[in-house]
Amino acid sequence: QSTGLERERKMSAELSFRERQKLRKLKRQKRLAGEDDSESSSGPPTGLAAEEGVPTKEKPWNPVEISSDHVRRPLVEESSFATLFPSYREKYLLEVWPDVKKALIAHGIAADLDVVEGSMTVRTTRAVIDPFIIVKSRDVIKLLSRSVPLHQALRLLEDDVNCDVVKIGGLVRNKERFVKRRQRLIGPNGATLKAIEILTGCYVLVQGKTVSAIGSFKGLKMVRKIVEDCMKNIHPVLSNQTIDD
Protein backbone atom coordinates (compact mmCIF):
# COMPACT_ATOMS: atom_id res chain seq x y z
CA GLN A 1 0.00 0.00 0.00
CA SER A 2 2.85 2.41 0.88
CA THR A 3 4.60 1.84 -2.44
CA GLY A 4 1.37 2.49 -4.29
CA LEU A 5 0.82 5.76 -2.45
CA GLU A 6 4.38 6.85 -3.16
CA ARG A 7 3.89 6.13 -6.88
CA GLU A 8 0.68 8.18 -6.95
CA ARG A 9 2.43 11.08 -5.22
CA LYS A 10 5.32 10.97 -7.68
CA MET A 11 2.94 10.90 -10.65
CA SER A 12 0.92 13.84 -9.28
CA ALA A 13 4.16 15.80 -8.63
CA GLU A 14 5.36 15.12 -12.19
CA LEU A 15 2.02 16.23 -13.60
CA SER A 16 2.01 19.44 -11.58
CA PHE A 17 5.60 20.15 -12.67
CA ARG A 18 4.67 19.65 -16.35
CA GLU A 19 1.63 21.86 -15.95
CA ARG A 20 3.76 24.60 -14.42
CA GLN A 21 6.20 24.35 -17.35
CA LYS A 22 3.30 24.63 -19.82
CA LEU A 23 2.00 27.71 -18.01
CA ARG A 24 5.46 29.31 -18.10
CA LYS A 25 5.74 28.66 -21.85
CA LEU A 26 2.33 30.21 -22.44
CA LYS A 27 3.25 33.31 -20.41
CA ARG A 28 6.54 33.63 -22.29
CA GLN A 29 4.79 33.40 -25.64
CA LYS A 30 2.27 36.05 -24.61
CA ARG A 31 5.05 38.34 -23.44
CA LEU A 32 6.98 37.91 -26.70
CA ALA A 33 3.80 38.60 -28.67
CA GLY A 34 3.29 41.79 -26.66
CA GLU A 35 6.89 42.83 -27.39
CA ASP A 36 6.34 42.34 -31.13
CA ASP A 37 3.26 44.56 -31.00
CA SER A 38 5.10 47.28 -29.08
CA GLU A 39 8.07 47.16 -31.48
CA SER A 40 5.83 47.48 -34.52
CA SER A 41 3.96 50.43 -33.02
CA SER A 42 6.61 52.47 -31.20
CA GLY A 43 9.91 51.24 -32.66
CA PRO A 44 12.66 49.12 -31.11
CA PRO A 45 13.06 49.26 -27.32
CA THR A 46 16.21 50.83 -25.96
CA GLY A 47 18.25 50.68 -22.78
CA LEU A 48 18.26 48.10 -20.03
CA ALA A 49 14.66 47.10 -20.65
CA ALA A 50 15.54 46.06 -24.21
CA GLU A 51 18.32 43.79 -22.96
CA GLU A 52 16.00 42.09 -20.48
CA GLY A 53 13.26 41.67 -23.08
CA VAL A 54 10.75 43.91 -21.32
CA PRO A 55 8.71 46.20 -23.60
CA THR A 56 9.26 49.90 -22.98
CA LYS A 57 7.07 52.87 -23.80
CA GLU A 58 8.19 56.45 -24.25
CA LYS A 59 7.05 58.72 -21.46
CA PRO A 60 5.90 62.10 -22.78
CA TRP A 61 7.39 64.46 -20.20
CA ASN A 62 5.76 67.85 -20.28
CA PRO A 63 8.36 70.65 -20.48
CA VAL A 64 7.99 73.17 -17.67
CA GLU A 65 8.47 76.79 -18.65
CA ILE A 66 9.87 78.97 -15.86
CA SER A 67 7.99 82.21 -15.37
CA SER A 68 7.71 84.89 -12.73
CA ASP A 69 4.99 82.86 -11.00
CA HIS A 70 7.53 80.19 -10.01
CA VAL A 71 9.74 82.71 -8.21
CA ARG A 72 8.09 83.48 -4.89
CA ARG A 73 10.86 85.62 -3.46
CA PRO A 74 13.51 87.81 -5.11
CA LEU A 75 17.22 87.11 -4.77
CA VAL A 76 18.59 87.54 -1.25
CA GLU A 77 21.66 89.58 -2.27
CA GLU A 78 22.65 91.71 -5.22
CA SER A 79 25.34 90.37 -7.54
CA SER A 80 27.38 92.58 -9.83
CA PHE A 81 30.26 92.32 -12.28
CA ALA A 82 32.38 95.04 -13.85
CA THR A 83 34.87 95.07 -16.70
CA LEU A 84 37.12 97.69 -18.26
CA PHE A 85 37.12 98.62 -21.92
CA PRO A 86 39.81 100.30 -24.07
CA SER A 87 39.47 103.92 -25.07
CA TYR A 88 38.88 103.15 -28.77
CA ARG A 89 35.65 101.30 -27.84
CA GLU A 90 34.17 104.33 -26.07
CA LYS A 91 32.49 105.81 -29.13
CA TYR A 92 30.87 102.54 -30.18
CA LEU A 93 29.67 101.72 -26.66
CA LEU A 94 28.05 105.14 -26.28
CA GLU A 95 26.10 104.52 -29.49
CA VAL A 96 24.84 101.04 -28.62
CA TRP A 97 24.47 101.37 -24.84
CA PRO A 98 20.71 102.15 -24.94
CA ASP A 99 20.18 98.89 -26.82
CA VAL A 100 22.34 97.04 -24.30
CA LYS A 101 20.31 98.36 -21.37
CA LYS A 102 17.05 97.52 -23.13
CA ALA A 103 18.13 93.93 -23.79
CA LEU A 104 19.44 93.34 -20.26
CA ILE A 105 16.56 94.99 -18.39
CA ALA A 106 14.21 92.50 -20.06
CA HIS A 107 15.97 89.81 -18.00
CA GLY A 108 16.02 91.89 -14.82
CA ILE A 109 19.65 93.08 -15.16
CA ALA A 110 20.66 96.72 -14.72
CA ALA A 111 23.66 97.99 -16.71
CA ASP A 112 25.83 101.08 -16.14
CA LEU A 113 28.47 102.68 -18.36
CA ASP A 114 31.16 104.80 -16.75
CA VAL A 115 33.07 106.73 -19.41
CA VAL A 116 35.36 108.44 -16.89
CA GLU A 117 36.71 105.20 -15.42
CA GLY A 118 36.26 103.29 -18.66
CA SER A 119 34.19 100.49 -17.15
CA MET A 120 30.90 98.66 -17.66
CA THR A 121 28.90 97.21 -14.77
CA VAL A 122 25.97 94.79 -14.64
CA ARG A 123 23.98 93.95 -11.50
CA THR A 124 20.90 92.00 -10.55
CA THR A 125 17.57 93.55 -9.57
CA ARG A 126 14.49 92.25 -7.79
CA ALA A 127 12.97 91.35 -11.16
CA VAL A 128 15.53 88.60 -11.91
CA ILE A 129 13.94 85.20 -12.55
CA ASP A 130 16.98 83.16 -13.65
CA PRO A 131 19.98 83.62 -11.30
CA PHE A 132 22.43 82.46 -14.01
CA ILE A 133 21.54 85.42 -16.22
CA ILE A 134 24.02 87.60 -14.33
CA VAL A 135 26.86 85.34 -15.55
CA LYS A 136 25.54 85.62 -19.10
CA SER A 137 25.39 89.42 -18.73
CA ARG A 138 28.99 89.48 -17.48
CA ASP A 139 30.07 87.62 -20.62
CA VAL A 140 28.11 90.09 -22.78
CA ILE A 141 30.00 93.14 -21.48
CA LYS A 142 33.28 91.21 -21.58
CA LEU A 143 32.80 90.50 -25.29
CA LEU A 144 31.70 94.07 -25.97
CA SER A 145 34.99 95.27 -24.51
CA ARG A 146 36.83 92.89 -26.88
CA SER A 147 35.37 94.46 -30.06
CA VAL A 148 32.56 91.95 -30.55
CA PRO A 149 29.52 93.54 -32.29
CA LEU A 150 26.39 94.06 -30.24
CA HIS A 151 24.13 91.68 -32.19
CA GLN A 152 26.62 88.86 -31.69
CA ALA A 153 27.22 89.58 -28.00
CA LEU A 154 23.49 89.60 -27.22
CA ARG A 155 23.21 86.04 -28.52
CA LEU A 156 24.71 84.95 -25.19
CA LEU A 157 21.43 85.70 -23.46
CA GLU A 158 20.00 82.59 -25.13
CA ASP A 159 20.17 79.31 -23.21
CA ASP A 160 22.06 77.21 -25.75
CA VAL A 161 24.69 79.83 -26.66
CA ASN A 162 27.99 80.21 -24.80
CA CYS A 163 31.31 81.97 -25.28
CA ASP A 164 35.01 81.30 -24.92
CA VAL A 165 37.98 83.66 -24.95
CA VAL A 166 41.27 82.02 -25.96
CA LYS A 167 44.36 83.94 -24.83
CA ILE A 168 47.06 83.46 -27.44
CA GLY A 169 49.55 86.09 -26.27
CA GLY A 170 51.64 83.70 -24.16
CA LEU A 171 51.65 80.75 -26.56
CA VAL A 172 54.39 82.16 -28.82
CA ARG A 173 57.40 84.02 -27.41
CA ASN A 174 58.74 85.54 -30.62
CA LYS A 175 56.65 88.54 -31.65
CA GLU A 176 57.22 88.08 -35.39
CA ARG A 177 56.18 84.43 -35.22
CA PHE A 178 53.14 85.40 -33.19
CA VAL A 179 52.01 87.94 -35.80
CA LYS A 180 52.54 85.46 -38.66
CA ARG A 181 50.65 82.65 -36.97
CA ARG A 182 47.81 84.95 -35.97
CA GLN A 183 47.56 86.12 -39.58
CA ARG A 184 47.62 82.48 -40.68
CA LEU A 185 44.60 81.90 -38.46
CA ILE A 186 42.73 84.72 -40.21
CA GLY A 187 43.84 83.78 -43.72
CA PRO A 188 43.79 85.84 -46.93
CA ASN A 189 40.83 88.24 -46.78
CA GLY A 190 39.54 86.33 -43.74
CA ALA A 191 38.94 83.13 -45.75
CA THR A 192 40.42 80.76 -43.16
CA LEU A 193 38.48 82.38 -40.34
CA LYS A 194 35.27 82.12 -42.36
CA ALA A 195 35.94 78.42 -42.98
CA ILE A 196 36.41 77.87 -39.25
CA GLU A 197 33.12 79.60 -38.54
CA ILE A 198 31.27 77.45 -41.08
CA LEU A 199 32.87 74.25 -39.80
CA THR A 200 32.28 74.88 -36.10
CA GLY A 201 29.05 76.88 -36.33
CA CYS A 202 30.54 79.59 -34.09
CA TYR A 203 31.23 83.28 -34.48
CA VAL A 204 35.01 83.83 -34.17
CA LEU A 205 36.81 87.16 -33.77
CA VAL A 206 40.59 87.60 -33.61
CA GLN A 207 41.49 90.79 -31.77
CA GLY A 208 44.91 91.60 -30.33
CA LYS A 209 46.14 88.75 -28.13
CA THR A 210 42.77 87.03 -27.75
CA VAL A 211 40.36 85.02 -29.88
CA SER A 212 36.69 85.34 -28.94
CA ALA A 213 34.18 82.67 -29.97
CA ILE A 214 30.39 82.44 -29.55
CA GLY A 215 28.42 79.25 -30.13
CA SER A 216 27.66 75.81 -28.72
CA PHE A 217 29.90 73.90 -26.32
CA LYS A 218 30.95 71.45 -29.01
CA GLY A 219 31.80 74.21 -31.47
CA LEU A 220 33.74 76.18 -28.86
CA LYS A 221 35.84 73.13 -28.07
CA MET A 222 36.69 72.76 -31.75
CA VAL A 223 37.57 76.45 -32.07
CA ARG A 224 39.91 76.30 -29.07
CA LYS A 225 41.71 73.27 -30.49
CA ILE A 226 42.16 74.91 -33.92
CA VAL A 227 43.48 78.16 -32.39
CA GLU A 228 45.91 76.43 -30.03
CA ASP A 229 47.18 74.15 -32.82
CA CYS A 230 47.72 77.16 -35.07
CA MET A 231 49.83 78.83 -32.40
CA LYS A 232 51.83 75.56 -32.22
CA ASN A 233 52.66 75.88 -35.94
CA ILE A 234 49.92 73.49 -37.15
CA HIS A 235 48.04 75.02 -40.07
CA PRO A 236 44.27 75.50 -39.52
CA VAL A 237 43.56 73.63 -42.78
CA LEU A 238 45.13 70.48 -41.31
CA SER A 239 43.09 70.90 -38.12
CA ASN A 240 39.93 71.30 -40.21
CA GLN A 241 40.70 68.05 -42.05
CA THR A 242 41.19 66.13 -38.78
CA ILE A 243 37.89 67.48 -37.45
CA ASP A 244 36.10 66.47 -40.67
CA ASP A 245 37.53 62.95 -40.34
mmCIF file of C-alpha atoms in Angstrom:
data_model
loop_
_atom_site.group_PDB
_atom_site.id
_atom_site.type_symbol
_atom_site.label_atom_id
_atom_site.label_comp_id
_atom_site.label_asym_id
_atom_site.label_seq_id
_atom_site.Cartn_x
_atom_site.Cartn_y
_atom_site.Cartn_z
ATOM 1 C CA GLN A 1 0.000 0.000 0.000
ATOM 2 C CA SER A 2 2.851 2.406 0.877
ATOM 3 C CA THR A 3 4.600 1.845 -2.438
ATOM 4 C CA GLY A 4 1.371 2.490 -4.294
ATOM 5 C CA LEU A 5 0.824 5.765 -2.448
ATOM 6 C CA GLU A 6 4.378 6.854 -3.162
ATOM 7 C CA ARG A 7 3.892 6.126 -6.876
ATOM 8 C CA GLU A 8 0.683 8.178 -6.946
ATOM 9 C CA ARG A 9 2.434 11.081 -5.217
ATOM 10 C CA LYS A 10 5.321 10.969 -7.681
ATOM 11 C CA MET A 11 2.936 10.901 -10.651
ATOM 12 C CA SER A 12 0.922 13.837 -9.277
ATOM 13 C CA ALA A 13 4.157 15.805 -8.632
ATOM 14 C CA GLU A 14 5.358 15.118 -12.192
ATOM 15 C CA LEU A 15 2.021 16.226 -13.604
ATOM 16 C CA SER A 16 2.015 19.437 -11.584
ATOM 17 C CA PHE A 17 5.603 20.149 -12.672
ATOM 18 C CA ARG A 18 4.673 19.653 -16.350
ATOM 19 C CA GLU A 19 1.634 21.859 -15.945
ATOM 20 C CA ARG A 20 3.765 24.602 -14.419
ATOM 21 C CA GLN A 21 6.196 24.348 -17.350
ATOM 22 C CA LYS A 22 3.302 24.633 -19.819
ATOM 23 C CA LEU A 23 2.003 27.712 -18.008
ATOM 24 C CA ARG A 24 5.461 29.307 -18.098
ATOM 25 C CA LYS A 25 5.740 28.664 -21.846
ATOM 26 C CA LEU A 26 2.332 30.213 -22.442
ATOM 27 C CA LYS A 27 3.247 33.309 -20.413
ATOM 28 C CA ARG A 28 6.542 33.632 -22.288
ATOM 29 C CA GLN A 29 4.785 33.399 -25.644
ATOM 30 C CA LYS A 30 2.273 36.052 -24.608
ATOM 31 C CA ARG A 31 5.054 38.344 -23.444
ATOM 32 C CA LEU A 32 6.977 37.911 -26.704
ATOM 33 C CA ALA A 33 3.802 38.603 -28.666
ATOM 34 C CA GLY A 34 3.285 41.787 -26.663
ATOM 35 C CA GLU A 35 6.893 42.833 -27.392
ATOM 36 C CA ASP A 36 6.341 42.342 -31.128
ATOM 37 C CA ASP A 37 3.264 44.559 -30.998
ATOM 38 C CA SER A 38 5.096 47.280 -29.083
ATOM 39 C CA GLU A 39 8.070 47.160 -31.479
ATOM 40 C CA SER A 40 5.828 47.485 -34.522
ATOM 41 C CA SER A 41 3.956 50.433 -33.022
ATOM 42 C CA SER A 42 6.609 52.469 -31.196
ATOM 43 C CA GLY A 43 9.906 51.237 -32.661
ATOM 44 C CA PRO A 44 12.662 49.116 -31.114
ATOM 45 C CA PRO A 45 13.057 49.255 -27.319
ATOM 46 C CA THR A 46 16.207 50.834 -25.962
ATOM 47 C CA GLY A 47 18.250 50.677 -22.784
ATOM 48 C CA LEU A 48 18.263 48.104 -20.028
ATOM 49 C CA ALA A 49 14.662 47.102 -20.646
ATOM 50 C CA ALA A 50 15.542 46.063 -24.214
ATOM 51 C CA GLU A 51 18.322 43.787 -22.962
ATOM 52 C CA GLU A 52 16.005 42.090 -20.477
ATOM 53 C CA GLY A 53 13.262 41.672 -23.077
ATOM 54 C CA VAL A 54 10.753 43.914 -21.318
ATOM 55 C CA PRO A 55 8.714 46.199 -23.597
ATOM 56 C CA THR A 56 9.256 49.900 -22.977
ATOM 57 C CA LYS A 57 7.075 52.867 -23.799
ATOM 58 C CA GLU A 58 8.188 56.451 -24.254
ATOM 59 C CA LYS A 59 7.053 58.716 -21.463
ATOM 60 C CA PRO A 60 5.904 62.097 -22.784
ATOM 61 C CA TRP A 61 7.388 64.463 -20.196
ATOM 62 C CA ASN A 62 5.765 67.845 -20.276
ATOM 63 C CA PRO A 63 8.360 70.654 -20.483
ATOM 64 C CA VAL A 64 7.995 73.165 -17.667
ATOM 65 C CA GLU A 65 8.472 76.793 -18.648
ATOM 66 C CA ILE A 66 9.866 78.966 -15.864
ATOM 67 C CA SER A 67 7.995 82.214 -15.373
ATOM 68 C CA SER A 68 7.713 84.887 -12.730
ATOM 69 C CA ASP A 69 4.986 82.855 -10.996
ATOM 70 C CA HIS A 70 7.528 80.190 -10.010
ATOM 71 C CA VAL A 71 9.741 82.710 -8.209
ATOM 72 C CA ARG A 72 8.087 83.476 -4.888
ATOM 73 C CA ARG A 73 10.861 85.621 -3.462
ATOM 74 C CA PRO A 74 13.510 87.809 -5.108
ATOM 75 C CA LEU A 75 17.216 87.109 -4.774
ATOM 76 C CA VAL A 76 18.591 87.538 -1.255
ATOM 77 C CA GLU A 77 21.658 89.575 -2.266
ATOM 78 C CA GLU A 78 22.653 91.710 -5.217
ATOM 79 C CA SER A 79 25.336 90.366 -7.543
ATOM 80 C CA SER A 80 27.378 92.584 -9.827
ATOM 81 C CA PHE A 81 30.257 92.324 -12.277
ATOM 82 C CA ALA A 82 32.378 95.042 -13.850
ATOM 83 C CA THR A 83 34.867 95.073 -16.701
ATOM 84 C CA LEU A 84 37.119 97.693 -18.255
ATOM 85 C CA PHE A 85 37.118 98.619 -21.918
ATOM 86 C CA PRO A 86 39.807 100.297 -24.069
ATOM 87 C CA SER A 87 39.473 103.922 -25.074
ATOM 88 C CA TYR A 88 38.884 103.146 -28.766
ATOM 89 C CA ARG A 89 35.653 101.300 -27.842
ATOM 90 C CA GLU A 90 34.173 104.326 -26.069
ATOM 91 C CA LYS A 91 32.486 105.810 -29.134
ATOM 92 C CA TYR A 92 30.871 102.539 -30.182
ATOM 93 C CA LEU A 93 29.674 101.716 -26.658
ATOM 94 C CA LEU A 94 28.054 105.136 -26.275
ATOM 95 C CA GLU A 95 26.096 104.517 -29.485
ATOM 96 C CA VAL A 96 24.841 101.035 -28.616
ATOM 97 C CA TRP A 97 24.468 101.373 -24.839
ATOM 98 C CA PRO A 98 20.706 102.154 -24.941
ATOM 99 C CA ASP A 99 20.176 98.890 -26.824
ATOM 100 C CA VAL A 100 22.343 97.043 -24.305
ATOM 101 C CA LYS A 101 20.315 98.365 -21.375
ATOM 102 C CA LYS A 102 17.049 97.516 -23.128
ATOM 103 C CA ALA A 103 18.127 93.926 -23.791
ATOM 104 C CA LEU A 104 19.435 93.336 -20.261
ATOM 105 C CA ILE A 105 16.559 94.989 -18.386
ATOM 106 C CA ALA A 106 14.209 92.499 -20.058
ATOM 107 C CA HIS A 107 15.965 89.809 -18.000
ATOM 108 C CA GLY A 108 16.021 91.886 -14.816
ATOM 109 C CA ILE A 109 19.648 93.078 -15.158
ATOM 110 C CA ALA A 110 20.659 96.720 -14.720
ATOM 111 C CA ALA A 111 23.656 97.992 -16.707
ATOM 112 C CA ASP A 112 25.826 101.081 -16.143
ATOM 113 C CA LEU A 113 28.469 102.676 -18.362
ATOM 114 C CA ASP A 114 31.164 104.805 -16.749
ATOM 115 C CA VAL A 115 33.072 106.727 -19.409
ATOM 116 C CA VAL A 116 35.360 108.444 -16.887
ATOM 117 C CA GLU A 117 36.705 105.202 -15.416
ATOM 118 C CA GLY A 118 36.258 103.289 -18.659
ATOM 119 C CA SER A 119 34.187 100.489 -17.146
ATOM 120 C CA MET A 120 30.904 98.656 -17.661
ATOM 121 C CA THR A 121 28.897 97.214 -14.770
ATOM 122 C CA VAL A 122 25.966 94.788 -14.636
ATOM 123 C CA ARG A 123 23.984 93.950 -11.500
ATOM 124 C CA THR A 124 20.902 91.995 -10.551
ATOM 125 C CA THR A 125 17.573 93.548 -9.573
ATOM 126 C CA ARG A 126 14.492 92.249 -7.788
ATOM 127 C CA ALA A 127 12.969 91.353 -11.162
ATOM 128 C CA VAL A 128 15.526 88.602 -11.906
ATOM 129 C CA ILE A 129 13.940 85.202 -12.550
ATOM 130 C CA ASP A 130 16.983 83.158 -13.650
ATOM 131 C CA PRO A 131 19.980 83.617 -11.304
ATOM 132 C CA PHE A 132 22.433 82.463 -14.006
ATOM 133 C CA ILE A 133 21.540 85.418 -16.219
ATOM 134 C CA ILE A 134 24.022 87.595 -14.331
ATOM 135 C CA VAL A 135 26.858 85.345 -15.550
ATOM 136 C CA LYS A 136 25.540 85.624 -19.100
ATOM 137 C CA SER A 137 25.389 89.424 -18.735
ATOM 138 C CA ARG A 138 28.989 89.483 -17.479
ATOM 139 C CA ASP A 139 30.067 87.622 -20.621
ATOM 140 C CA VAL A 140 28.115 90.092 -22.778
ATOM 141 C CA ILE A 141 29.998 93.136 -21.484
ATOM 142 C CA LYS A 142 33.278 91.206 -21.579
ATOM 143 C CA LEU A 143 32.797 90.503 -25.285
ATOM 144 C CA LEU A 144 31.698 94.074 -25.974
ATOM 145 C CA SER A 145 34.994 95.273 -24.510
ATOM 146 C CA ARG A 146 36.826 92.894 -26.878
ATOM 147 C CA SER A 147 35.372 94.465 -30.062
ATOM 148 C CA VAL A 148 32.559 91.945 -30.550
ATOM 149 C CA PRO A 149 29.523 93.536 -32.292
ATOM 150 C CA LEU A 150 26.389 94.059 -30.236
ATOM 151 C CA HIS A 151 24.129 91.684 -32.193
ATOM 152 C CA GLN A 152 26.619 88.858 -31.687
ATOM 153 C CA ALA A 153 27.216 89.578 -27.996
ATOM 154 C CA LEU A 154 23.490 89.601 -27.218
ATOM 155 C CA ARG A 155 23.205 86.040 -28.520
ATOM 156 C CA LEU A 156 24.714 84.951 -25.189
ATOM 157 C CA LEU A 157 21.429 85.699 -23.459
ATOM 158 C CA GLU A 158 20.001 82.588 -25.128
ATOM 159 C CA ASP A 159 20.169 79.314 -23.206
ATOM 160 C CA ASP A 160 22.057 77.205 -25.754
ATOM 161 C CA VAL A 161 24.689 79.828 -26.664
ATOM 162 C CA ASN A 162 27.988 80.212 -24.796
ATOM 163 C CA CYS A 163 31.309 81.971 -25.277
ATOM 164 C CA ASP A 164 35.008 81.295 -24.917
ATOM 165 C CA VAL A 165 37.981 83.660 -24.952
ATOM 166 C CA VAL A 166 41.267 82.017 -25.958
ATOM 167 C CA LYS A 167 44.357 83.941 -24.829
ATOM 168 C CA ILE A 168 47.064 83.464 -27.443
ATOM 169 C CA GLY A 169 49.551 86.092 -26.266
ATOM 170 C CA GLY A 170 51.645 83.703 -24.162
ATOM 171 C CA LEU A 171 51.649 80.752 -26.563
ATOM 172 C CA VAL A 172 54.394 82.162 -28.821
ATOM 173 C CA ARG A 173 57.398 84.025 -27.412
ATOM 174 C CA ASN A 174 58.743 85.539 -30.621
ATOM 175 C CA LYS A 175 56.648 88.544 -31.649
ATOM 176 C CA GLU A 176 57.222 88.080 -35.386
ATOM 177 C CA ARG A 177 56.179 84.426 -35.223
ATOM 178 C CA PHE A 178 53.140 85.402 -33.190
ATOM 179 C CA VAL A 179 52.013 87.941 -35.800
ATOM 180 C CA LYS A 180 52.543 85.464 -38.658
ATOM 181 C CA ARG A 181 50.647 82.648 -36.966
ATOM 182 C CA ARG A 182 47.812 84.949 -35.966
ATOM 183 C CA GLN A 183 47.561 86.121 -39.584
ATOM 184 C CA ARG A 184 47.622 82.475 -40.682
ATOM 185 C CA LEU A 185 44.596 81.904 -38.462
ATOM 186 C CA ILE A 186 42.731 84.720 -40.212
ATOM 187 C CA GLY A 187 43.844 83.780 -43.721
ATOM 188 C CA PRO A 188 43.791 85.843 -46.932
ATOM 189 C CA ASN A 189 40.829 88.241 -46.776
ATOM 190 C CA GLY A 190 39.542 86.329 -43.744
ATOM 191 C CA ALA A 191 38.937 83.134 -45.753
ATOM 192 C CA THR A 192 40.417 80.759 -43.163
ATOM 193 C CA LEU A 193 38.479 82.380 -40.336
ATOM 194 C CA LYS A 194 35.270 82.117 -42.356
ATOM 195 C CA ALA A 195 35.939 78.419 -42.980
ATOM 196 C CA ILE A 196 36.412 77.869 -39.248
ATOM 197 C CA GLU A 197 33.116 79.604 -38.543
ATOM 198 C CA ILE A 198 31.272 77.446 -41.079
ATOM 199 C CA LEU A 199 32.869 74.252 -39.797
ATOM 200 C CA THR A 200 32.276 74.880 -36.097
ATOM 201 C CA GLY A 201 29.049 76.882 -36.326
ATOM 202 C CA CYS A 202 30.536 79.586 -34.085
ATOM 203 C CA TYR A 203 31.232 83.281 -34.479
ATOM 204 C CA VAL A 204 35.008 83.833 -34.170
ATOM 205 C CA LEU A 205 36.812 87.162 -33.774
ATOM 206 C CA VAL A 206 40.592 87.604 -33.608
ATOM 207 C CA GLN A 207 41.485 90.795 -31.772
ATOM 208 C CA GLY A 208 44.907 91.605 -30.326
ATOM 209 C CA LYS A 209 46.142 88.748 -28.133
ATOM 210 C CA THR A 210 42.768 87.032 -27.746
ATOM 211 C CA VAL A 211 40.359 85.017 -29.880
ATOM 212 C CA SER A 212 36.689 85.340 -28.942
ATOM 213 C CA ALA A 213 34.183 82.675 -29.968
ATOM 214 C CA ILE A 214 30.393 82.436 -29.547
ATOM 215 C CA GLY A 215 28.423 79.247 -30.127
ATOM 216 C CA SER A 216 27.660 75.815 -28.718
ATOM 217 C CA PHE A 217 29.904 73.895 -26.317
ATOM 218 C CA LYS A 218 30.946 71.445 -29.014
ATOM 219 C CA GLY A 219 31.801 74.214 -31.474
ATOM 220 C CA LEU A 220 33.739 76.183 -28.857
ATOM 221 C CA LYS A 221 35.835 73.130 -28.066
ATOM 222 C CA MET A 222 36.694 72.755 -31.747
ATOM 223 C CA VAL A 223 37.571 76.452 -32.067
ATOM 224 C CA ARG A 224 39.912 76.301 -29.070
ATOM 225 C CA LYS A 225 41.705 73.265 -30.490
ATOM 226 C CA ILE A 226 42.163 74.912 -33.917
ATOM 227 C CA VAL A 227 43.479 78.156 -32.387
ATOM 228 C CA GLU A 228 45.911 76.426 -30.033
ATOM 229 C CA ASP A 229 47.180 74.154 -32.824
ATOM 230 C CA CYS A 230 47.717 77.160 -35.073
ATOM 231 C CA MET A 231 49.826 78.826 -32.397
ATOM 232 C CA LYS A 232 51.829 75.560 -32.218
ATOM 233 C CA ASN A 233 52.659 75.876 -35.937
ATOM 234 C CA ILE A 234 49.920 73.488 -37.146
ATOM 235 C CA HIS A 235 48.039 75.019 -40.067
ATOM 236 C CA PRO A 236 44.270 75.496 -39.518
ATOM 237 C CA VAL A 237 43.563 73.630 -42.781
ATOM 238 C CA LEU A 238 45.125 70.483 -41.309
ATOM 239 C CA SER A 239 43.089 70.898 -38.122
ATOM 240 C CA ASN A 240 39.933 71.298 -40.205
ATOM 241 C CA GLN A 241 40.696 68.054 -42.046
ATOM 242 C CA THR A 242 41.185 66.125 -38.781
ATOM 243 C CA ILE A 243 37.892 67.484 -37.452
ATOM 244 C CA ASP A 244 36.097 66.470 -40.669
ATOM 245 C CA ASP A 245 37.529 62.951 -40.338
#
